[in-house]
Coordinates of N, CA and C in Angstrom, one line a residue:
Chain A
M21 N 121.8 63.7 127.3 CA 121.3 64.1 126.4 C 120.0 65.0 126.6
F22 N 119.5 65.5 125.7 CA 118.2 66.5 125.5 C 117.4 66.3 124.7
E23 N 116.0 66.6 125.2 CA 114.9 66.3 124.5 C 113.7 67.2 124.4
M24 N 113.1 67.2 123.7 CA 111.5 67.6 123.8 C 110.6 66.8 123.6
T25 N 109.4 67.2 124.5 CA 108.8 66.3 124.6 C 107.2 67.0 124.6
S26 N 106.1 66.7 124.4 CA 104.9 67.1 124.4 C 104.1 66.5 125.6
R27 N 104.7 65.1 126.0 CA 103.9 64.2 127.3 C 104.8 64.5 128.6
K28 N 103.9 63.7 129.6 CA 104.5 63.9 130.7 C 105.6 62.6 130.8
I29 N 106.6 62.9 132.1 CA 107.6 62.0 132.3 C 107.6 61.7 133.7
T30 N 107.7 60.4 133.8 CA 107.6 59.8 135.2 C 109.2 59.9 135.4
H31 N 109.4 59.7 137.0 CA 110.6 59.5 137.7 C 111.3 58.4 137.6
D32 N 110.6 57.4 137.2 CA 111.2 56.2 136.8 C 111.9 56.2 135.6
E33 N 111.1 56.6 134.4 CA 111.7 56.9 133.1 C 113.3 58.2 133.1
L34 N 113.1 58.9 134.3 CA 114.3 59.9 134.6 C 115.6 59.0 135.2
I35 N 114.9 58.3 136.2 CA 115.9 57.7 137.0 C 117.1 56.5 135.8
S36 N 115.7 56.1 134.7 CA 116.4 54.9 134.0 C 117.5 55.6 132.9
K37 N 117.7 56.8 132.5 CA 118.4 57.4 131.5 C 119.6 57.9 132.3
V38 N 119.9 57.5 133.5 CA 121.1 58.2 134.3 C 121.7 57.2 135.2
E39 N 121.1 56.4 135.5 CA 121.5 55.1 136.6 C 122.7 54.2 136.2
D40 N 123.5 54.0 136.8 CA 124.7 53.6 136.3 C 125.4 52.9 137.5
D41 N 126.0 51.7 137.6 CA 126.5 51.2 138.9 C 128.1 52.1 139.4
K42 N 128.0 52.7 138.7 CA 129.3 53.9 139.1 C 128.9 55.0 139.9
A43 N 127.5 54.7 139.9 CA 127.1 56.6 140.1 C 126.6 56.3 141.9
G44 N 127.4 56.9 142.3 CA 127.1 57.3 144.1 C 126.1 58.2 144.4
A45 N 125.9 58.8 143.1 CA 124.9 60.2 143.7 C 124.1 60.4 142.4
I46 N 123.0 60.5 142.5 CA 122.1 61.3 140.9 C 120.9 62.4 142.1
V47 N 121.3 63.2 141.2 CA 120.3 64.6 141.8 C 119.4 65.0 140.1
F48 N 118.4 65.3 141.1 CA 117.2 65.2 140.4 C 116.5 67.1 140.3
F49 N 116.4 67.8 139.1 CA 115.4 68.9 139.2 C 114.0 68.5 138.1
D50 N 113.0 69.3 138.8 CA 112.2 69.6 137.8 C 111.4 71.0 138.2
G51 N 111.4 71.6 137.2 CA 110.7 72.7 137.0 C 109.0 73.0 136.8
R52 N 108.2 73.9 137.8 CA 107.0 73.4 137.5 C 106.1 74.8 137.9
V53 N 105.3 74.7 136.9 CA 104.3 75.6 136.6 C 103.8 76.3 137.9
R54 N 104.0 77.5 138.1 CA 103.1 77.7 139.6 C 102.1 78.8 139.0
N55 N 101.5 79.1 140.3 CA 100.3 80.0 140.3 C 100.1 81.5 140.4
H56 N 101.6 82.1 140.5 CA 101.7 83.3 140.3 C 102.9 83.8 139.9
N57 N 103.1 85.2 139.0 CA 104.5 85.4 138.3 C 104.3 87.0 138.4
E58 N 105.4 87.8 138.9 CA 105.1 89.1 139.0 C 104.0 90.0 139.3
G59 N 103.3 89.2 140.7 CA 102.4 90.2 141.1 C 100.8 89.5 140.4
H60 N 101.0 88.5 139.3 CA 99.5 88.2 138.7 C 99.5 86.9 138.9
K61 N 98.1 86.7 139.1 CA 97.4 85.2 139.2 C 97.5 84.2 137.9
V62 N 98.7 83.7 137.9 CA 99.1 82.8 136.8 C 98.1 81.3 136.3
S63 N 97.3 80.9 135.7 CA 96.1 79.9 135.5 C 96.6 78.9 134.3
S64 N 97.6 79.1 133.7 CA 98.0 77.9 132.7 C 99.4 78.4 132.0
L65 N 100.2 78.0 131.5 CA 101.3 78.8 130.7 C 101.4 77.5 129.4
E66 N 101.6 78.1 128.3 CA 101.4 77.7 127.1 C 102.9 77.5 126.5
Y67 N 103.7 76.4 126.3 CA 104.9 76.4 125.9 C 104.9 76.3 124.4
Q68 N 106.2 76.9 123.6 CA 106.3 76.8 122.1 C 107.7 76.8 122.1
S69 N 108.2 75.7 121.2 CA 109.9 75.7 120.8 C 110.0 76.2 119.5
Y70 N 111.4 76.0 119.1 CA 111.9 75.8 117.8 C 112.7 74.7 118.2
E71 N 111.9 73.3 117.7 CA 112.4 72.1 118.1 C 113.5 71.8 117.6
A72 N 114.1 71.8 116.5 CA 115.3 71.1 115.6 C 116.3 72.5 116.7
M73 N 116.3 73.4 116.7 CA 117.5 74.2 117.3 C 117.4 74.1 118.8
A74 N 116.0 73.7 119.7 CA 116.0 73.9 120.8 C 117.1 72.4 121.0
I75 N 116.9 71.4 120.1 CA 117.3 69.9 120.7 C 119.0 70.2 120.6
K76 N 119.5 71.0 119.0 CA 121.0 71.3 119.3 C 121.3 71.9 120.3
E77 N 120.7 73.0 120.6 CA 121.2 73.9 121.8 C 121.2 73.1 122.8
G78 N 120.2 72.4 123.1 CA 120.3 71.6 124.7 C 121.4 70.6 124.5
Q79 N 121.5 70.0 123.4 CA 122.7 68.8 123.4 C 123.8 69.5 123.6
K80 N 124.2 70.6 123.2 CA 125.4 71.6 123.4 C 125.8 71.8 124.5
I81 N 124.7 72.0 125.7 CA 124.4 72.3 126.6 C 125.2 70.9 127.5
I82 N 124.3 70.4 127.6 CA 124.7 68.8 127.9 C 125.9 68.3 127.7
D83 N 126.8 68.7 126.6 CA 128.2 68.6 126.4 C 129.2 69.8 127.1
E84 N 128.4 70.4 127.2 CA 129.3 71.8 128.0 C 129.5 71.0 129.5
A85 N 128.9 70.7 130.1 CA 128.3 70.6 131.0 C 129.3 68.9 131.3
K86 N 129.3 68.2 130.5 CA 130.2 66.9 130.7 C 131.6 67.4 130.6
E87 N 131.9 67.9 129.7 CA 133.7 68.9 130.0 C 133.9 69.6 131.2
L88 N 132.4 70.3 132.0 CA 132.9 71.0 133.3 C 133.1 69.8 134.5
F89 N 132.1 69.0 134.5 CA 131.6 68.3 135.7 C 131.7 66.7 135.5
D90 N 132.2 66.5 134.0 CA 132.8 64.7 133.7 C 131.5 63.9 134.7
F91 N 130.4 64.0 134.6 CA 129.3 63.3 135.3 C 129.4 61.9 134.6
H92 N 128.6 60.8 134.9 CA 128.5 59.8 134.3 C 127.4 59.5 133.3
H93 N 126.1 60.3 133.5 CA 125.2 60.5 132.5 C 124.2 61.6 133.0
A94 N 123.6 62.6 132.0 CA 122.9 63.6 132.4 C 121.8 63.5 131.5
Y95 N 120.7 63.9 131.7 CA 119.3 64.0 131.1 C 118.5 65.1 131.4
C96 N 117.9 65.9 129.9 CA 117.2 66.8 130.1 C 116.0 66.8 129.5
V97 N 114.9 66.8 129.8 CA 113.5 66.8 128.8 C 112.8 68.5 128.9
H98 N 112.5 68.7 127.9 CA 111.4 70.2 128.0 C 110.2 69.9 127.4
R99 N 109.4 70.1 128.0 CA 107.5 70.1 128.0 C 107.6 71.1 126.6
V100 N 106.6 70.7 125.6 CA 106.1 71.6 125.0 C 104.4 71.5 124.9
G101 N 103.4 72.6 124.8 CA 102.2 72.7 125.0 C 101.4 73.2 125.8
H102 N 100.3 72.9 126.3 CA 99.5 73.7 127.3 C 99.5 73.2 128.6
L103 N 100.1 73.7 129.5 CA 100.6 72.8 130.4 C 99.5 74.0 132.1
Q104 N 99.1 73.0 133.2 CA 98.3 73.7 134.3 C 99.6 73.8 135.4
I105 N 99.0 74.1 136.4 CA 99.6 74.6 137.6 C 99.8 73.5 138.3
G106 N 100.9 73.5 138.6 CA 101.8 72.0 139.5 C 102.3 70.9 137.9
D107 N 102.0 71.2 136.8 CA 102.7 70.3 135.9 C 104.0 71.0 135.7
V108 N 104.6 69.6 135.4 CA 106.6 70.1 135.5 C 106.7 70.5 133.7
A109 N 107.4 71.4 133.9 CA 107.5 71.6 132.3 C 108.9 71.2 131.8
V110 N 110.0 71.1 133.1 CA 111.5 70.6 132.5 C 111.8 69.8 133.6
W111 N 112.8 68.7 133.0 CA 113.4 67.8 134.3 C 114.7 67.6 133.8
V112 N 115.6 67.6 134.9 CA 116.7 67.4 134.6 C 117.2 66.5 135.5
A113 N 118.4 65.8 135.1 CA 118.5 64.0 135.6 C 120.4 64.1 135.3
V114 N 121.3 64.3 136.8 CA 122.4 63.7 136.4 C 122.9 62.7 137.6
S115 N 123.9 61.7 136.9 CA 124.2 60.5 137.9 C 125.8 61.0 137.9
T116 N 126.3 61.0 139.0 CA 128.2 61.4 139.5 C 128.4 60.2 140.2
S117 N 129.8 59.9 140.4 CA 130.5 59.2 141.3 C 130.2 59.6 142.8
H118 N 130.2 61.0 142.6 CA 129.9 61.9 144.1 C 128.8 62.8 144.2
R119 N 128.3 63.5 145.1 CA 127.1 64.4 145.3 C 127.8 65.7 144.8
E120 N 128.6 66.0 144.8 CA 129.0 67.6 144.6 C 128.8 67.9 143.2
L121 N 129.8 67.0 142.7 CA 129.2 67.6 140.7 C 127.9 67.1 140.4
A122 N 127.3 66.4 141.1 CA 126.2 66.3 140.5 C 125.0 67.3 140.6
F123 N 125.5 68.2 141.9 CA 124.7 68.9 142.1 C 125.3 70.3 141.1
K124 N 126.4 70.5 140.9 CA 126.7 71.4 139.9 C 126.4 71.3 138.9
A125 N 126.3 70.2 138.4 CA 126.2 70.0 136.8 C 124.4 70.4 136.8
C126 N 123.9 69.7 137.4 CA 122.1 70.0 137.6 C 121.9 71.2 137.9
Q127 N 122.6 72.3 138.1 CA 122.1 73.6 138.3 C 122.3 74.3 137.0
F128 N 124.1 74.0 136.5 CA 124.6 74.5 135.3 C 123.4 74.1 134.1
I129 N 123.1 73.0 134.0 CA 122.5 72.6 132.9 C 121.3 73.9 133.1
I130 N 120.3 73.7 134.0 CA 118.9 74.1 134.2 C 119.5 75.5 134.1
D131 N 120.1 76.4 134.4 CA 120.5 77.7 134.1 C 120.8 78.1 132.6
E132 N 121.5 77.3 132.1 CA 121.9 77.2 130.7 C 120.7 77.1 129.8
V133 N 119.8 76.0 130.2 CA 118.8 75.9 129.2 C 117.6 77.1 129.3
K134 N 117.4 77.6 130.3 CA 116.7 78.8 130.5 C 117.1 79.6 130.0
A135 N 118.5 79.8 129.8 CA 118.8 81.4 129.0 C 119.1 81.2 127.4
R136 N 119.0 80.1 127.1 CA 119.7 79.8 125.3 C 118.6 79.1 124.5
V137 N 118.2 78.4 125.3 CA 117.3 77.0 124.5 C 116.3 77.7 123.9
P138 N 115.7 78.0 122.5 CA 115.0 78.5 121.9 C 113.5 78.2 122.1
I139 N 112.8 78.3 123.4 CA 111.9 78.1 124.1 C 111.2 79.1 124.4
W140 N 109.6 79.4 124.2 CA 109.0 80.5 124.7 C 107.7 80.1 125.5
K141 N 107.2 81.0 126.2 CA 105.9 80.7 127.0 C 104.8 81.5 126.9
K142 N 103.6 81.5 126.9 CA 102.7 82.4 127.3 C 101.8 82.4 128.4
E143 N 101.8 83.6 129.0 CA 101.2 83.1 130.4 C 100.0 83.6 130.2
H144 N 98.8 82.7 130.7 CA 97.3 82.9 131.0 C 97.2 83.4 132.5
Y145 N 96.5 84.4 132.6 CA 96.4 84.7 133.8 C 94.7 84.9 134.4
I146 N 94.7 84.8 135.4 CA 93.2 84.7 136.0 C 92.8 86.1 135.9
D147 N 93.5 87.3 136.0 CA 93.1 88.4 135.8 C 93.5 89.4 134.6
K148 N 93.7 89.4 133.6 CA 94.1 89.7 132.2 C 94.6 89.0 131.3
S149 N 94.6 89.5 130.2 CA 94.4 88.5 128.7 C 96.3 87.9 128.8
P150 N 96.0 87.1 127.6 CA 97.7 86.4 128.2 C 98.6 87.1 127.1
E151 N 99.8 86.6 127.9 CA 101.1 87.6 127.2 C 102.0 86.4 127.0
W152 N 102.8 86.6 125.9 CA 104.3 86.2 125.8 C 105.2 86.8 127.0
V153 N 106.0 85.8 127.5 CA 106.8 86.2 128.7 C 108.0 86.8 127.9
A154 N 108.4 87.9 128.0 CA 109.4 88.7 127.4 C 110.2 89.6 128.3
C155 N 111.4 88.7 128.3 CA 112.0 89.6 129.5 C 113.2 90.5 129.0
H156 N 112.9 91.6 128.8 CA 113.6 92.7 127.7 C 115.0 93.1 128.4
Q157 N 115.1 92.7 129.8 CA 116.5 93.1 130.8 C 117.5 92.0 130.2
C158 N 116.7 90.9 130.0 CA 117.8 89.8 129.8 C 117.9 89.9 128.3
A159 N 117.3 90.6 127.2 CA 117.7 90.3 126.3 C 118.6 91.2 125.8
K160 N 118.7 92.3 126.4 CA 119.8 93.2 126.3 C 121.6 92.4 126.8
H161 N 121.4 91.4 127.2 CA 122.6 90.6 127.6 C 122.9 89.5 126.7
S162 N 124.0 89.0 126.8 CA 124.1 88.0 125.9 C 123.3 86.3 126.3
H163 N 123.4 85.8 125.9 CA 122.6 84.4 126.1 C 123.5 83.6 127.0
G164 N 123.3 83.5 128.2 CA 123.8 82.6 129.3 C 124.2 83.9 130.2
S165 N 124.1 85.1 130.4 CA 124.2 86.0 131.3 C 123.4 86.9 131.7
E166 N 122.0 86.3 132.0 CA 120.7 87.0 132.3 C 121.5 87.2 134.1
T167 N 121.1 88.6 133.9 CA 121.0 89.3 135.1 C 119.6 89.2 136.0
H168 N 118.5 88.9 135.2 CA 117.3 89.3 135.6 C 116.6 88.1 134.6
S169 N 115.4 87.2 135.2 CA 114.9 86.4 134.7 C 113.3 86.4 135.3
H170 N 112.3 85.7 134.5 CA 111.2 85.2 135.1 C 111.5 84.1 135.3
H171 N 111.1 83.6 136.6 CA 111.3 82.5 137.2 C 109.8 81.7 137.4
H172 N 109.6 80.5 136.8 CA 108.0 79.9 137.3 C 108.4 78.7 138.2
M173 N 109.7 78.5 138.8 CA 109.7 77.5 139.0 C 110.5 77.5 140.4
E174 N 110.8 76.4 141.4 CA 111.3 76.4 142.6 C 112.8 76.3 142.1
A175 N 113.4 77.1 142.2 CA 114.9 77.3 141.8 C 116.2 77.4 143.0
Chain B
M8 N 116.8 86.7 96.3 CA 116.7 85.4 96.9 C 115.5 84.9 98.1
K9 N 115.4 83.7 98.1 CA 114.4 82.9 98.9 C 115.4 82.6 100.1
L10 N 114.4 82.8 101.1 CA 114.6 82.5 102.5 C 113.7 81.6 103.4
Q11 N 113.9 80.6 104.2 CA 113.3 79.8 104.4 C 113.0 80.1 105.9
M12 N 111.6 81.1 106.4 CA 111.4 81.9 107.7 C 110.9 81.3 108.6
K13 N 110.9 81.2 109.9 CA 110.4 80.4 110.9 C 109.9 81.5 111.6
Y14 N 108.9 81.5 112.3 CA 108.5 82.7 113.0 C 107.3 82.0 114.0
F15 N 108.0 82.6 115.6 CA 108.0 82.1 116.8 C 107.0 83.1 117.6
A16 N 106.3 82.4 118.6 CA 105.5 83.5 119.8 C 104.9 84.4 119.1
A17 N 105.4 85.7 119.9 CA 104.4 87.2 119.4 C 105.0 87.1 117.7
I18 N 106.2 87.2 117.1 CA 106.0 87.3 115.6 C 105.2 86.5 114.8
R19 N 105.4 85.1 115.3 CA 104.3 83.9 114.7 C 102.5 84.5 114.6
E20 N 102.6 85.2 115.9 CA 101.2 85.8 116.2 C 100.8 87.2 114.9
A21 N 101.9 88.2 115.0 CA 101.9 89.2 114.3 C 102.0 88.7 112.4
C22 N 102.8 87.9 112.2 CA 102.8 87.6 111.0 C 101.4 86.3 110.5
G23 N 101.1 85.8 111.6 CA 99.4 85.1 111.3 C 100.2 83.7 110.5
K24 N 101.3 83.0 110.5 CA 101.8 81.6 110.2 C 102.9 81.8 110.8
S25 N 103.3 80.3 110.7 CA 104.7 79.9 111.1 C 105.6 79.8 110.7
E26 N 105.6 79.4 109.3 CA 106.7 79.7 108.3 C 106.4 80.4 106.9
E27 N 107.1 80.4 106.3 CA 107.1 80.9 104.8 C 108.5 80.7 104.0
L28 N 108.1 80.5 102.8 CA 109.4 80.9 101.8 C 109.2 82.1 101.5
L29 N 110.4 83.2 101.7 CA 110.1 84.4 101.3 C 111.0 85.1 100.5
E30 N 110.6 85.5 99.5 CA 111.4 86.1 98.4 C 111.8 87.2 98.6
T31 N 113.2 87.9 99.1 CA 113.7 88.8 99.7 C 114.7 89.6 98.9
N32 N 115.0 91.0 99.1 CA 116.1 91.6 98.6 C 117.4 91.9 99.9
S33 N 116.4 91.2 101.0 CA 117.6 91.7 102.1 C 118.6 91.0 102.3
T34 N 119.7 91.3 102.5 CA 121.3 90.9 102.5 C 121.7 90.0 104.2
N35 N 121.3 90.9 104.6 CA 121.3 90.4 106.6 C 120.1 90.8 107.4
T36 N 120.4 90.5 108.6 CA 119.1 90.3 109.5 C 118.6 92.0 109.5
H37 N 119.7 92.6 109.7 CA 119.2 94.5 109.9 C 118.2 94.6 109.3
E38 N 118.3 94.1 107.7 CA 117.8 94.3 106.7 C 116.3 93.7 106.8
L39 N 116.5 92.5 106.9 CA 115.5 91.5 106.9 C 114.3 91.8 108.2
F40 N 115.1 92.6 109.4 CA 113.8 93.1 110.0 C 113.0 94.1 109.9
E41 N 113.9 94.9 108.9 CA 113.3 96.3 108.6 C 112.0 95.8 107.8
E42 N 112.4 95.0 106.8 CA 111.6 94.1 106.0 C 110.2 93.8 106.3
L43 N 110.3 93.0 107.7 CA 109.3 92.2 107.9 C 108.3 93.0 108.9
T44 N 109.2 93.9 109.5 CA 108.6 95.0 110.5 C 107.7 96.1 109.2
N45 N 108.1 96.4 108.0 CA 107.1 96.7 107.2 C 105.8 95.9 106.9
L46 N 106.2 95.0 106.4 CA 105.4 93.6 105.7 C 104.1 93.3 107.1
Y47 N 104.6 93.1 108.2 CA 104.0 92.4 109.2 C 103.1 93.6 110.3
G48 N 103.8 94.6 110.1 CA 103.8 95.6 111.2 C 104.0 95.1 112.6
L49 N 105.3 94.4 112.9 CA 106.0 93.7 114.2 C 105.8 94.9 114.9
Q50 N 105.8 94.6 116.3 CA 105.8 95.7 117.4 C 106.6 95.3 118.1
I51 N 108.1 94.8 117.6 CA 108.9 94.4 118.4 C 110.5 94.9 118.2
D52 N 111.0 95.3 119.4 CA 112.4 96.1 119.4 C 113.0 95.6 119.2
K53 N 114.2 95.7 117.9 CA 115.3 95.2 117.3 C 116.4 94.4 118.5
K54 N 116.6 95.3 119.3 CA 117.2 95.0 120.6 C 117.4 93.9 121.1
N55 N 115.9 93.5 121.1 CA 115.6 92.3 122.0 C 115.6 91.2 121.2
L56 N 115.8 91.0 120.0 CA 115.9 90.1 119.2 C 117.1 89.3 119.3
K57 N 117.4 88.2 118.8 CA 118.5 87.5 118.4 C 118.2 86.7 117.3
V58 N 119.1 86.4 116.2 CA 118.8 86.0 114.9 C 119.3 84.4 115.2
A59 N 118.8 83.4 114.5 CA 119.2 82.0 114.5 C 119.5 81.8 112.9
I60 N 120.4 81.4 112.0 CA 120.4 81.0 110.5 C 120.8 79.7 110.8
N61 N 120.1 78.7 109.8 CA 120.4 77.1 109.9 C 120.5 76.7 111.2
E62 N 119.6 77.2 112.1 CA 119.6 76.3 113.5 C 120.6 77.0 114.4
E63 N 121.6 78.2 114.1 CA 122.7 78.3 115.0 C 122.5 79.7 115.5
Y64 N 122.5 80.2 116.3 CA 122.9 81.7 116.5 C 123.6 82.1 115.9
S65 N 123.4 83.3 115.4 CA 124.4 84.1 114.6 C 124.3 85.4 114.7
S66 N 124.9 86.2 113.9 CA 125.0 87.8 114.1 C 124.0 88.3 112.9
F67 N 123.6 89.7 113.4 CA 122.7 90.2 112.5 C 123.4 91.1 111.0
D68 N 124.4 90.9 111.2 CA 125.4 91.4 110.4 C 125.9 90.3 109.1
A69 N 125.4 89.1 109.8 CA 125.9 88.0 108.8 C 125.2 87.8 107.4
K70 N 126.0 87.5 106.5 CA 125.2 87.8 104.7 C 124.4 86.4 104.7
F71 N 123.1 87.0 104.1 CA 122.3 85.5 103.8 C 122.9 84.7 102.6
N72 N 122.9 83.1 102.5 CA 122.8 82.4 101.4 C 121.3 82.1 100.9
E73 N 121.4 81.7 99.8 CA 120.0 81.4 99.1 C 119.2 80.3 99.8
L74 N 118.3 79.9 100.3 CA 117.6 79.0 101.0 C 117.8 78.7 102.6
D75 N 118.7 79.8 103.0 CA 119.1 79.9 104.4 C 117.6 79.8 105.3
I76 N 117.8 79.4 106.6 CA 116.6 78.7 107.6 C 116.7 80.1 108.4
V77 N 115.8 80.4 108.5 CA 116.3 82.2 109.2 C 115.2 82.1 109.9
A78 N 115.5 82.4 111.7 CA 114.3 82.6 112.4 C 115.0 83.6 113.4
L79 N 113.9 84.7 113.3 CA 114.1 86.0 114.6 C 114.1 85.3 116.1
I80 N 114.6 85.6 116.9 CA 114.5 84.7 118.4 C 113.9 85.7 119.7
P81 N 112.7 85.7 119.7 CA 112.4 86.9 120.9 C 113.2 86.2 122.2
P82 N 113.5 87.1 122.7 CA 113.8 86.8 124.4 C 113.0 85.3 124.8
V83 N 114.1 84.4 125.0 CA 113.6 83.2 125.4 C 113.2 82.9 126.9
A84 N 112.3 82.3 127.1 CA 111.6 81.8 128.4 C 111.5 80.5 128.6
G85 N 112.5 79.6 128.7 CA 112.0 78.2 128.8 C 112.2 78.2 130.6
G86 N 111.8 76.9 130.9 CA 111.8 76.6 132.3 C 110.4 76.7 133.0

C-alpha cells in the first residue's frame, strides 16, 4: 500500500502494516531531512504533491515490486508539508520470508518513488532564498532512469 | 475546449493559483506549454517537463479531450 500523509508516522504503525507470521524478515527505510545539500546549509524542506496522481503512481510501484520480489507486505508513506531537520519525509517497510528479497524490494520501492511519484520539495536555506529543487539532469532522462539526483536522505 | 488545469511547485508560483478551468484552443501539450508560457511568463525549459493527463504520465503529442485534467510535471523531487 502507498499513502500520502501530513502527519508523523510511528515505528509501531509501520510494523503493524507489514507484520505477518509468515515473515522472517522486515526491512524498514526512512528518509530524513538533512541539514545540507550541494554545499548549502538547509534549514527546512517544504513538500508539495499532486496527491491523486501520487497515490496512483505509488501504488503502481508497490504492485511492480510485488511482481519482482513477491513480498508478504509492503507499505510506503510520504509526508507533505513543511518539515524540519531530522524529520522523516518518507517511510518504506517490507516483510518477506527471508531477508534478501526484503532488502531488494525496499531499495526498489524508495528508488522508484524518488524517480516517478509527483512530489516536489522547496529547500529553505540559512544562507540564501528558498528554491524548488529541480534536477535538470534528471529531467533529460525518462522516469526511473535517473543518473543523478538530489538526495536528502541516508540512502 | 475547456481543460481542468493543475499547477504545482514553481509553475504554481508563476501562475499564482493551484488550479483553473482553462478555455483553450491548444490541442496538445506542445501548444499548451506555449500558451501557458505566454499567459503566465513561465520561465521553465520544456525539455525539463513531463505531462500528466487524467492523473497518468502522457506524451506531449497526445490530443486533449474536453475537460481533461492536465498537469505539467516539473522534475520530481520526492524522498
